[in-house]
Amino acid sequence: MKAKIHLIFVALHALSTSRVVWASDPSPLQDFCVADNSSKVLVNGFVCKSMDGVKAEDFFAFGLYKPGNTINKLGSNARAVNVNTIPGLNSLGVSMARIDFIPRGLNPPHTHPRATEILTVLEGELYVGFVTSNIGQTNRLFTNILKKVDVFVFPQGLVHFQFNRGHTRAVAIAALSSQNSGTIIIANVVFGSKTPISDEVLAKAFCVDQKTVDRRQAQFWMDTTISLIGAMTESVHIPRRYSSNEFDLLANFDGLNKKEVNFVENTGDL
């Protein structure tokens, strides 16, 4: 009887500690598993291509030396290199992206549900930050100013952003701990979902009237370019006073000028 109890305890302990493994991409059980994009079999990830059909090109991508197209409302462009770009990344648990910014360009608040991100600035200067979950009923903001070859980490699943506050172009490389990290851009999911969220829900959540929500949803845009990092909205409730740097960030994110940001800050409405 004691032996059975001991075995049950060991099994429960193994299950509890193995969550660390389950929280990230599965570990490879072979040298590599090149994704077979032609397969119709659905698995968590991609089916392996036959070893006989694997080529060096399955582990290769080119073109990141070229600046991304930043002619858009945000002034930024992110090009992902993930399992959809390099089939050989399947099961390896890593990916990357190049992010280009014009002066005052913004990579808007977003999350990666399946990956931690580590960002390195190659050119220029970036104001970056992330917000914690409601630890102790408080969402804490951690920010820093990154210069050339500085590095910053964004923990998995947390809302974060990058903003080029300088007067020259900026370039950064992001490495992510998943072959397919996913990107949830806050403005997109809130104001641009294909089945719109009820304007009554959004009006109450953002402390604005329904007409304001309707106007923002109607004005919502999204560039269909695959490499574009995201679209934007123009409505947010600002509950506190912001620094000049944060003014620029919010005005860029929300399509507002500084007078409008001041108005929202003081009234909670537009």
PDB file of C-alpha atoms in Angstrom:
ATOM      1  CA  MET A   1       0.000   0.000   0.000  1.00  0.00           C
ATOM      2  CA  LYS A   2       2.833   2.380   0.908  1.00  0.00           C
ATOM      3  CA  ALA A   3       4.508   1.582  -2.394  1.00  0.00           C
ATOM      4  CA  LYS A   4       1.336   2.511  -4.334  1.00  0.00           C
ATOM      5  CA  ILE A   5       1.033   5.807  -2.445  1.00  0.00           C
ATOM      6  CA  HIS A   6       4.672   6.557  -3.185  1.00  0.00           C
ATOM      7  CA  LEU A   7       4.178   5.869  -6.909  1.00  0.00           C
ATOM      8  CA  ILE A   8       1.108   8.127  -6.991  1.00  0.00           C
ATOM      9  CA  PHE A   9       3.079  10.896  -5.281  1.00  0.00           C
ATOM     10  CA  VAL A  10       5.936  10.549  -7.789  1.00  0.00           C
ATOM     11  CA  ALA A  11       3.491  10.636 -10.719  1.00  0.00           C
ATOM     12  CA  LEU A  12       1.754  13.761  -9.406  1.00  0.00           C
ATOM     13  CA  HIS A  13       5.115  15.449  -8.801  1.00  0.00           C
ATOM     14  CA  ALA A  14       6.201  14.633 -12.354  1.00  0.00           C
ATOM     15  CA  LEU A  15       2.991  16.097 -13.770  1.00  0.00           C
ATOM     16  CA  SER A  16       3.328  19.290 -11.748  1.00  0.00           C
ATOM     17  CA  THR A  17       6.973  19.894 -12.669  1.00  0.00           C
ATOM     18  CA  SER A  18       6.524  18.999 -16.348  1.00  0.00           C
ATOM     19  CA  ARG A  19       4.397  22.098 -16.932  1.00  0.00           C
ATOM     20  CA  VAL A  20       7.620  23.961 -17.610  1.00  0.00           C
ATOM     21  CA  VAL A  21       8.127  21.750 -20.638  1.00  0.00           C
ATOM     22  CA  TRP A  22       4.526  22.021 -21.806  1.00  0.00           C
ATOM     23  CA  ALA A  23       4.675  25.835 -21.672  1.00  0.00           C
ATOM     24  CA  SER A  24       6.990  26.066 -24.691  1.00  0.00           C
ATOM     25  CA  ASP A  25       7.374  24.438 -28.091  1.00  0.00           C
ATOM     26  CA  PRO A  26       7.833  20.639 -27.936  1.00  0.00           C
ATOM     27  CA  SER A  27      11.458  19.488 -27.842  1.00  0.00           C
ATOM     28  CA  PRO A  28      12.690  17.732 -31.009  1.00  0.00           C
ATOM     29  CA  LEU A  29      13.011  13.952 -30.854  1.00  0.00           C
ATOM     30  CA  GLN A  30      15.332  13.813 -33.867  1.00  0.00           C
ATOM     31  CA  ASP A  31      17.939  16.002 -35.566  1.00  0.00           C
ATOM     32  CA  PHE A  32      15.265  18.045 -37.312  1.00  0.00           C
ATOM     33  CA  CYS A  33      11.734  17.847 -38.651  1.00  0.00           C
ATOM     34  CA  VAL A  34      11.446  19.990 -41.753  1.00  0.00           C
ATOM     35  CA  ALA A  35       7.843  21.111 -42.184  1.00  0.00           C
ATOM     36  CA  ASP A  36       5.929  19.449 -44.997  1.00  0.00           C
ATOM     37  CA  ASN A  37       3.641  22.302 -46.029  1.00  0.00           C
ATOM     38  CA  SER A  38       1.938  20.134 -48.639  1.00  0.00           C
ATOM     39  CA  SER A  39       0.646  17.630 -46.081  1.00  0.00           C
ATOM     40  CA  LYS A  40      -3.066  17.733 -45.230  1.00  0.00           C
ATOM     41  CA  VAL A  41      -2.498  16.035 -41.877  1.00  0.00           C
ATOM     42  CA  LEU A  42      -3.227  18.412 -38.997  1.00  0.00           C
ATOM     43  CA  VAL A  43      -0.890  18.253 -35.998  1.00  0.00           C
ATOM     44  CA  ASN A  44       0.382  20.693 -33.372  1.00  0.00           C
ATOM     45  CA  GLY A  45       3.011  22.203 -35.639  1.00  0.00           C
ATOM     46  CA  PHE A  46       3.755  20.600 -39.008  1.00  0.00           C
ATOM     47  CA  VAL A  47       4.232  17.066 -40.276  1.00  0.00           C
ATOM     48  CA  CYS A  48       7.863  16.166 -41.042  1.00  0.00           C
ATOM     49  CA  LYS A  49       9.027  16.051 -44.620  1.00  0.00           C
ATOM     50  CA  SER A  50      10.660  12.803 -45.706  1.00  0.00           C
ATOM     51  CA  MET A  51      14.400  12.891 -44.972  1.00  0.00           C
ATOM     52  CA  ASP A  52      15.092  12.068 -48.628  1.00  0.00           C
ATOM     53  CA  GLY A  53      13.305  15.260 -49.685  1.00  0.00           C
ATOM     54  CA  VAL A  54      15.122  17.619 -47.316  1.00  0.00           C
ATOM     55  CA  LYS A  55      17.376  20.224 -48.956  1.00  0.00           C
ATOM     56  CA  ALA A  56      19.705  22.956 -47.685  1.00  0.00           C
ATOM     57  CA  GLU A  57      17.143  25.517 -48.861  1.00  0.00           C
ATOM     58  CA  ASP A  58      14.769  24.249 -46.163  1.00  0.00           C
ATOM     59  CA  PHE A  59      17.045  25.921 -43.588  1.00  0.00           C
ATOM     60  CA  PHE A  60      17.660  29.152 -45.480  1.00  0.00           C
ATOM     61  CA  ALA A  61      16.036  32.545 -45.993  1.00  0.00           C
ATOM     62  CA  PHE A  62      17.314  35.744 -47.576  1.00  0.00           C
ATOM     63  CA  GLY A  63      16.305  39.371 -47.929  1.00  0.00           C
ATOM     64  CA  LEU A  64      16.543  40.669 -44.367  1.00  0.00           C
ATOM     65  CA  TYR A  65      19.345  43.010 -45.426  1.00  0.00           C
ATOM     66  CA  LYS A  66      16.702  45.100 -47.198  1.00  0.00           C
ATOM     67  CA  PRO A  67      14.868  47.763 -45.142  1.00  0.00           C
ATOM     68  CA  GLY A  68      11.173  47.017 -44.656  1.00  0.00           C
ATOM     69  CA  ASN A  69       8.489  49.208 -46.213  1.00  0.00           C
ATOM     70  CA  THR A  70       7.585  51.718 -43.506  1.00  0.00           C
ATOM     71  CA  ILE A  71       5.197  53.793 -45.633  1.00  0.00           C
ATOM     72  CA  ASN A  72       2.180  53.306 -43.404  1.00  0.00           C
ATOM     73  CA  LYS A  73       0.364  55.098 -40.612  1.00  0.00           C
ATOM     74  CA  LEU A  74       2.525  53.560 -37.894  1.00  0.00           C
ATOM     75  CA  GLY A  75       5.863  54.157 -39.569  1.00  0.00           C
ATOM     76  CA  SER A  76       7.137  50.659 -38.820  1.00  0.00           C
ATOM     77  CA  ASN A  77       7.479  47.311 -40.503  1.00  0.00           C
ATOM     78  CA  ALA A  78       8.202  43.883 -39.003  1.00  0.00           C
ATOM     79  CA  ARG A  79       9.201  40.932 -41.157  1.00  0.00           C
ATOM     80  CA  ALA A  80       9.022  37.590 -39.396  1.00  0.00           C
ATOM     81  CA  VAL A  81      11.345  34.683 -40.116  1.00  0.00           C
ATOM     82  CA  ASN A  82       9.480  31.723 -38.663  1.00  0.00           C
ATOM     83  CA  VAL A  83       8.470  28.197 -39.605  1.00  0.00           C
ATOM     84  CA  ASN A  84       6.319  29.583 -42.413  1.00  0.00           C
ATOM     85  CA  THR A  85       9.444  31.160 -43.914  1.00  0.00           C
ATOM     86  CA  ILE A  86      12.025  28.485 -43.067  1.00  0.00           C
ATOM     87  CA  PRO A  87      10.450  24.993 -42.940  1.00  0.00           C
ATOM     88  CA  GLY A  88      13.542  23.685 -41.136  1.00  0.00           C
ATOM     89  CA  LEU A  89      12.535  25.655 -38.012  1.00  0.00           C
ATOM     90  CA  ASN A  90       9.734  23.183 -37.373  1.00  0.00           C
ATOM     91  CA  SER A  91      10.136  21.679 -33.864  1.00  0.00           C
ATOM     92  CA  LEU A  92      13.250  23.777 -33.104  1.00  0.00           C
ATOM     93  CA  GLY A  93      11.405  26.380 -31.007  1.00  0.00           C
ATOM     94  CA  VAL A  94      12.994  29.577 -32.352  1.00  0.00           C
ATOM     95  CA  SER A  95      12.196  32.362 -34.815  1.00  0.00           C
ATOM     96  CA  MET A  96      13.170  35.972 -35.444  1.00  0.00           C
ATOM     97  CA  ALA A  97      12.071  39.224 -37.027  1.00  0.00           C
ATOM     98  CA  ARG A  98      13.566  42.403 -38.443  1.00  0.00           C
ATOM     99  CA  ILE A  99      11.756  45.584 -37.395  1.00  0.00           C
ATOM    100  CA  ASP A 100      12.278  48.896 -39.211  1.00  0.00           C
ATOM    101  CA  PHE A 101      11.182  52.295 -37.909  1.00  0.00           C
ATOM    102  CA  ILE A 102      11.065  55.739 -39.419  1.00  0.00           C
ATOM    103  CA  PRO A 103      11.570  58.643 -36.985  1.00  0.00           C
ATOM    104  CA  ARG A 104       8.629  58.563 -34.532  1.00  0.00           C
ATOM    105  CA  GLY A 105       7.672  55.145 -35.897  1.00  0.00           C
ATOM    106  CA  LEU A 106       5.861  52.741 -33.579  1.00  0.00           C
ATOM    107  CA  ASN A 107       5.580  48.990 -33.197  1.00  0.00           C
ATOM    108  CA  PRO A 108       2.264  49.212 -31.322  1.00  0.00           C
ATOM    109  CA  PRO A 109       1.319  47.486 -28.055  1.00  0.00           C
ATOM    110  CA  HIS A 110       1.027  43.758 -28.742  1.00  0.00           C
ATOM    111  CA  THR A 111       1.730  40.345 -27.247  1.00  0.00           C
ATOM    112  CA  HIS A 112       3.283  37.066 -28.369  1.00  0.00           C
ATOM    113  CA  PRO A 113       1.181  34.343 -26.713  1.00  0.00           C
ATOM    114  CA  ARG A 114       3.690  31.590 -27.374  1.00  0.00           C
ATOM    115  CA  ALA A 115       7.095  33.240 -26.993  1.00  0.00           C
ATOM    116  CA  THR A 116       9.483  35.363 -24.985  1.00  0.00           C
ATOM    117  CA  GLU A 117      11.164  38.010 -27.133  1.00  0.00           C
ATOM    118  CA  ILE A 118      14.719  39.358 -26.871  1.00  0.00           C
ATOM    119  CA  LEU A 119      15.310  42.512 -28.908  1.00  0.00           C
ATOM    120  CA  THR A 120      18.636  43.944 -30.105  1.00  0.00           C
ATOM    121  CA  VAL A 121      18.896  47.438 -31.602  1.00  0.00           C
ATOM    122  CA  LEU A 122      21.116  47.533 -34.697  1.00  0.00           C
ATOM    123  CA  GLU A 123      20.648  51.193 -35.613  1.00  0.00           C
ATOM    124  CA  GLY A 124      19.110  54.226 -33.962  1.00  0.00           C
ATOM    125  CA  GLU A 125      17.427  54.494 -30.577  1.00  0.00           C
ATOM    126  CA  LEU A 126      14.207  52.935 -29.279  1.00  0.00           C
ATOM    127  CA  TYR A 127      11.944  53.597 -26.316  1.00  0.00           C
ATOM    128  CA  VAL A 128      10.658  50.145 -25.318  1.00  0.00           C
ATOM    129  CA  GLY A 129       8.573  48.666 -22.560  1.00  0.00           C
ATOM    130  CA  PHE A 130       6.225  45.986 -21.311  1.00  0.00           C
ATOM    131  CA  VAL A 131       3.354  45.860 -18.829  1.00  0.00           C
ATOM    132  CA  THR A 132       2.922  43.108 -16.255  1.00  0.00           C
ATOM    133  CA  SER A 133      -0.240  41.169 -15.532  1.00  0.00           C
ATOM    134  CA  ASN A 134      -2.281  42.386 -12.574  1.00  0.00           C
ATOM    135  CA  ILE A 135       0.217  41.379  -9.906  1.00  0.00           C
ATOM    136  CA  GLY A 136      -1.177  42.682  -6.629  1.00  0.00           C
ATOM    137  CA  GLN A 137      -3.955  44.369  -8.634  1.00  0.00           C
ATOM    138  CA  THR A 138      -1.355  46.576 -10.321  1.00  0.00           C
ATOM    139  CA  ASN A 139      -0.176  46.534 -13.932  1.00  0.00           C
ATOM    140  CA  ARG A 140       3.439  47.704 -13.720  1.00  0.00           C
ATOM    141  CA  LEU A 141       5.173  49.347 -16.679  1.00  0.00           C
ATOM    142  CA  PHE A 142       8.876  48.596 -17.271  1.00  0.00           C
ATOM    143  CA  THR A 143      10.602  50.794 -19.844  1.00  0.00           C
ATOM    144  CA  ASN A 144      14.079  51.599 -21.096  1.00  0.00           C
ATOM    145  CA  ILE A 145      15.845  53.603 -23.783  1.00  0.00           C
ATOM    146  CA  LEU A 146      17.852  51.310 -26.054  1.00  0.00           C
ATOM    147  CA  LYS A 147      20.785  52.501 -28.126  1.00  0.00           C
ATOM    148  CA  LYS A 148      22.849  50.632 -30.695  1.00  0.00           C
ATOM    149  CA  VAL A 149      23.553  46.986 -29.675  1.00  0.00           C
ATOM    150  CA  ASP A 150      21.521  47.355 -26.457  1.00  0.00           C
ATOM    151  CA  VAL A 151      19.295  44.377 -25.595  1.00  0.00           C
ATOM    152  CA  PHE A 152      15.895  44.138 -23.877  1.00  0.00           C
ATOM    153  CA  VAL A 153      13.692  41.153 -22.985  1.00  0.00           C
ATOM    154  CA  PHE A 154       9.885  41.009 -23.243  1.00  0.00           C
ATOM    155  CA  PRO A 155       8.460  38.101 -21.196  1.00  0.00           C
ATOM    156  CA  GLN A 156       6.084  35.694 -22.900  1.00  0.00           C
ATOM    157  CA  GLY A 157       2.494  36.856 -23.243  1.00  0.00           C
ATOM    158  CA  LEU A 158       2.978  40.366 -21.820  1.00  0.00           C
ATOM    159  CA  VAL A 159       1.905  43.514 -23.675  1.00  0.00           C
ATOM    160  CA  HIS A 160       4.918  45.386 -25.043  1.00  0.00           C
ATOM    161  CA  PHE A 161       5.903  48.011 -27.599  1.00  0.00           C
ATOM    162  CA  GLN A 162       8.843  49.708 -29.332  1.00  0.00           C
ATOM    163  CA  PHE A 163       8.890  53.391 -30.319  1.00  0.00           C
ATOM    164  CA  ASN A 164      11.536  55.267 -32.307  1.00  0.00           C
ATOM    165  CA  ARG A 165      11.679  58.531 -30.414  1.00  0.00           C
ATOM    166  CA  GLY A 166      14.725  59.715 -32.370  1.00  0.00           C
ATOM    167  CA  HIS A 167      15.119  61.715 -35.566  1.00  0.00           C
ATOM    168  CA  THR A 168      16.769  58.990 -37.636  1.00  0.00           C
ATOM    169  CA  ARG A 169      15.651  55.567 -38.813  1.00  0.00           C
ATOM    170  CA  ALA A 170      15.984  52.665 -36.393  1.00  0.00           C
ATOM    171  CA  VAL A 171      16.420  48.940 -37.000  1.00  0.00           C
ATOM    172  CA  ALA A 172      16.086  46.073 -34.520  1.00  0.00           C
ATOM    173  CA  ILE A 173      16.308  42.291 -34.612  1.00  0.00           C
ATOM    174  CA  ALA A 174      13.992  40.268 -32.394  1.00  0.00           C
ATOM    175  CA  ALA A 175      14.574  36.639 -31.455  1.00  0.00           C
ATOM    176  CA  LEU A 176      11.598  34.625 -30.179  1.00  0.00           C
ATOM    177  CA  SER A 177      11.388  31.359 -28.269  1.00  0.00           C
ATOM    178  CA  SER A 178       8.879  29.702 -30.589  1.00  0.00           C
ATOM    179  CA  GLN A 179       8.831  28.577 -34.202  1.00  0.00           C
ATOM    180  CA  ASN A 180       5.494  30.393 -34.512  1.00  0.00           C
ATOM    181  CA  SER A 181       5.153  32.946 -31.715  1.00  0.00           C
ATOM    182  CA  GLY A 182       1.858  34.500 -32.808  1.00  0.00           C
ATOM    183  CA  THR A 183       1.171  38.234 -32.565  1.00  0.00           C
ATOM    184  CA  ILE A 184      -1.859  39.826 -30.923  1.00  0.00           C
ATOM    185  CA  ILE A 185      -1.968  43.561 -31.616  1.00  0.00           C
ATOM    186  CA  ILE A 186      -4.181  45.122 -28.972  1.00  0.00           C
ATOM    187  CA  ALA A 187      -5.801  47.715 -31.232  1.00  0.00           C
ATOM    188  CA  ASN A 188      -6.520  45.126 -33.917  1.00  0.00           C
ATOM    189  CA  VAL A 189      -8.251  42.623 -31.689  1.00  0.00           C
ATOM    190  CA  VAL A 190     -10.255  45.230 -29.788  1.00  0.00           C
ATOM    191  CA  PHE A 191     -11.449  47.451 -32.637  1.00  0.00           C
ATOM    192  CA  GLY A 192     -10.804  45.380 -35.748  1.00  0.00           C
ATOM    193  CA  SER A 193     -12.077  41.855 -35.128  1.00  0.00           C
ATOM    194  CA  LYS A 194     -13.950  40.423 -38.115  1.00  0.00           C
ATOM    195  CA  THR A 195     -17.021  39.936 -35.966  1.00  0.00           C
ATOM    196  CA  PRO A 196     -16.972  43.275 -34.132  1.00  0.00           C
ATOM    197  CA  ILE A 197     -17.050  43.357 -30.364  1.00  0.00           C
ATOM    198  CA  SER A 198     -20.268  44.986 -29.156  1.00  0.00           C
ATOM    199  CA  ASP A 199     -19.910  48.772 -29.102  1.00  0.00           C
ATOM    200  CA  GLU A 200     -21.689  48.739 -25.744  1.00  0.00           C
ATOM    201  CA  VAL A 201     -18.985  46.481 -24.338  1.00  0.00           C
ATOM    202  CA  LEU A 202     -16.163  48.640 -25.723  1.00  0.00           C
ATOM    203  CA  ALA A 203     -17.830  51.892 -24.654  1.00  0.00           C
ATOM    204  CA  LYS A 204     -18.011  50.667 -21.077  1.00  0.00           C
ATOM    205  CA  ALA A 205     -14.504  49.191 -21.128  1.00  0.00           C
ATOM    206  CA  PHE A 206     -12.884  52.380 -22.461  1.00  0.00           C
ATOM    207  CA  CYS A 207     -15.161  54.840 -20.625  1.00  0.00           C
ATOM    208  CA  VAL A 208     -16.389  56.507 -23.813  1.00  0.00           C
ATOM    209  CA  ASP A 209     -19.779  56.751 -25.495  1.00  0.00           C
ATOM    210  CA  GLN A 210     -20.977  54.280 -28.139  1.00  0.00           C
ATOM    211  CA  LYS A 211     -20.765  56.878 -30.919  1.00  0.00           C
ATOM    212  CA  THR A 212     -17.058  57.224 -30.226  1.00  0.00           C
ATOM    213  CA  VAL A 213     -16.612  53.447 -30.457  1.00  0.00           C
ATOM    214  CA  ASP A 214     -18.629  53.306 -33.704  1.00  0.00           C
ATOM    215  CA  ARG A 215     -16.467  56.060 -35.175  1.00  0.00           C
ATOM    216  CA  ARG A 216     -13.260  54.286 -34.215  1.00  0.00           C
ATOM    217  CA  GLN A 217     -14.438  50.959 -35.633  1.00  0.00           C
ATOM    218  CA  ALA A 218     -15.496  52.638 -38.869  1.00  0.00           C
ATOM    219  CA  GLN A 219     -12.114  54.351 -39.201  1.00  0.00           C
ATOM    220  CA  PHE A 220     -10.156  51.254 -38.292  1.00  0.00           C
ATOM    221  CA  TRP A 221      -7.697  50.234 -41.028  1.00  0.00           C
ATOM    222  CA  MET A 222      -5.295  47.431 -41.702  1.00  0.00           C
ATOM    223  CA  ASP A 223      -2.613  47.271 -44.345  1.00  0.00           C
ATOM    224  CA  THR A 224      -2.903  43.872 -46.025  1.00  0.00           C
ATOM    225  CA  THR A 225       0.857  43.683 -46.615  1.00  0.00           C
ATOM    226  CA  ILE A 226       2.016  40.433 -45.029  1.00  0.00           C
ATOM    227  CA  SER A 227       5.088  42.002 -43.477  1.00  0.00           C
ATOM    228  CA  LEU A 228       3.264  44.857 -41.794  1.00  0.00           C
ATOM    229  CA  ILE A 229       3.342  44.455 -38.019  1.00  0.00           C
ATOM    230  CA  GLY A 230      -0.106  45.846 -37.387  1.00  0.00           C
ATOM    231  CA  ALA A 231      -2.889  48.330 -37.681  1.00  0.00           C
ATOM    232  CA  MET A 232      -4.192  50.757 -35.156  1.00  0.00           C
ATOM    233  CA  THR A 233      -7.100  52.375 -33.422  1.00  0.00           C
ATOM    234  CA  GLU A 234      -7.710  55.910 -32.290  1.00  0.00           C
ATOM    235  CA  SER A 235      -9.446  55.620 -28.942  1.00  0.00           C
ATOM    236  CA  VAL A 236      -8.019  54.925 -25.520  1.00  0.00           C
ATOM    237  CA  HIS A 237      -8.816  55.959 -21.978  1.00  0.00           C
ATOM    238  CA  ILE A 238      -5.749  57.588 -20.431  1.00  0.00           C
ATOM    239  CA  PRO A 239      -6.079  57.481 -16.638  1.00  0.00           C
ATOM    240  CA  ARG A 240      -2.961  59.418 -15.597  1.00  0.00           C
ATOM    241  CA  ARG A 241      -0.539  62.170 -16.629  1.00  0.00           C
ATOM    242  CA  TYR A 242       2.117  61.122 -19.114  1.00  0.00           C
ATOM    243  CA  SER A 243       5.655  62.252 -19.826  1.00  0.00           C
ATOM    244  CA  SER A 244       6.551  63.925 -23.123  1.00  0.00           C
ATOM    245  CA  ASN A 245       7.935  60.635 -24.452  1.00  0.00           C
ATOM    246  CA  GLU A 246       4.737  58.800 -23.540  1.00  0.00           C
ATOM    247  CA  PHE A 247       2.697  61.609 -25.139  1.00  0.00           C
ATOM    248  CA  ASP A 248       4.437  60.910 -28.457  1.00  0.00           C
ATOM    249  CA  LEU A 249       3.899  57.172 -28.033  1.00  0.00           C
ATOM    250  CA  LEU A 250       0.169  57.494 -27.330  1.00  0.00           C
ATOM    251  CA  ALA A 251      -0.442  60.115 -29.973  1.00  0.00           C
ATOM    252  CA  ASN A 252       1.231  57.888 -32.559  1.00  0.00           C
ATOM    253  CA  PHE A 253      -0.607  54.762 -31.393  1.00  0.00           C
ATOM    254  CA  ASP A 254      -3.994  56.441 -31.237  1.00  0.00           C
ATOM    255  CA  GLY A 255      -3.781  58.795 -34.206  1.00  0.00           C
ATOM    256  CA  LEU A 256      -4.269  61.788 -31.903  1.00  0.00           C
ATOM    257  CA  ASN A 257      -2.393  65.031 -31.584  1.00  0.00           C
ATOM    258  CA  LYS A 258      -1.074  66.171 -28.211  1.00  0.00           C
ATOM    259  CA  LYS A 259      -4.050  68.441 -27.559  1.00  0.00           C
ATOM    260  CA  GLU A 260      -6.373  65.466 -28.018  1.00  0.00           C
ATOM    261  CA  VAL A 261      -4.215  63.342 -25.708  1.00  0.00           C
ATOM    262  CA  ASN A 262      -4.432  66.093 -23.083  1.00  0.00           C
ATOM    263  CA  PHE A 263      -8.210  66.149 -23.490  1.00  0.00           C
ATOM    264  CA  VAL A 264      -8.515  62.392 -23.057  1.00  0.00           C
ATOM    265  CA  GLU A 265      -6.226  62.498 -20.047  1.00  0.00           C
ATOM    266  CA  ASN A 266      -8.355  65.102 -18.320  1.00  0.00           C
ATOM    267  CA  THR A 267     -11.808  63.797 -19.258  1.00  0.00           C
ATOM    268  CA  GLY A 268     -11.416  60.123 -20.086  1.00  0.00           C
ATOM    269  CA  ASP A 269     -13.298  60.719 -23.344  1.00  0.00           C
ATOM    270  CA  LEU A 270     -12.974  62.054 -26.860  1.00  0.00           C
TER     271      LEU A 270
END
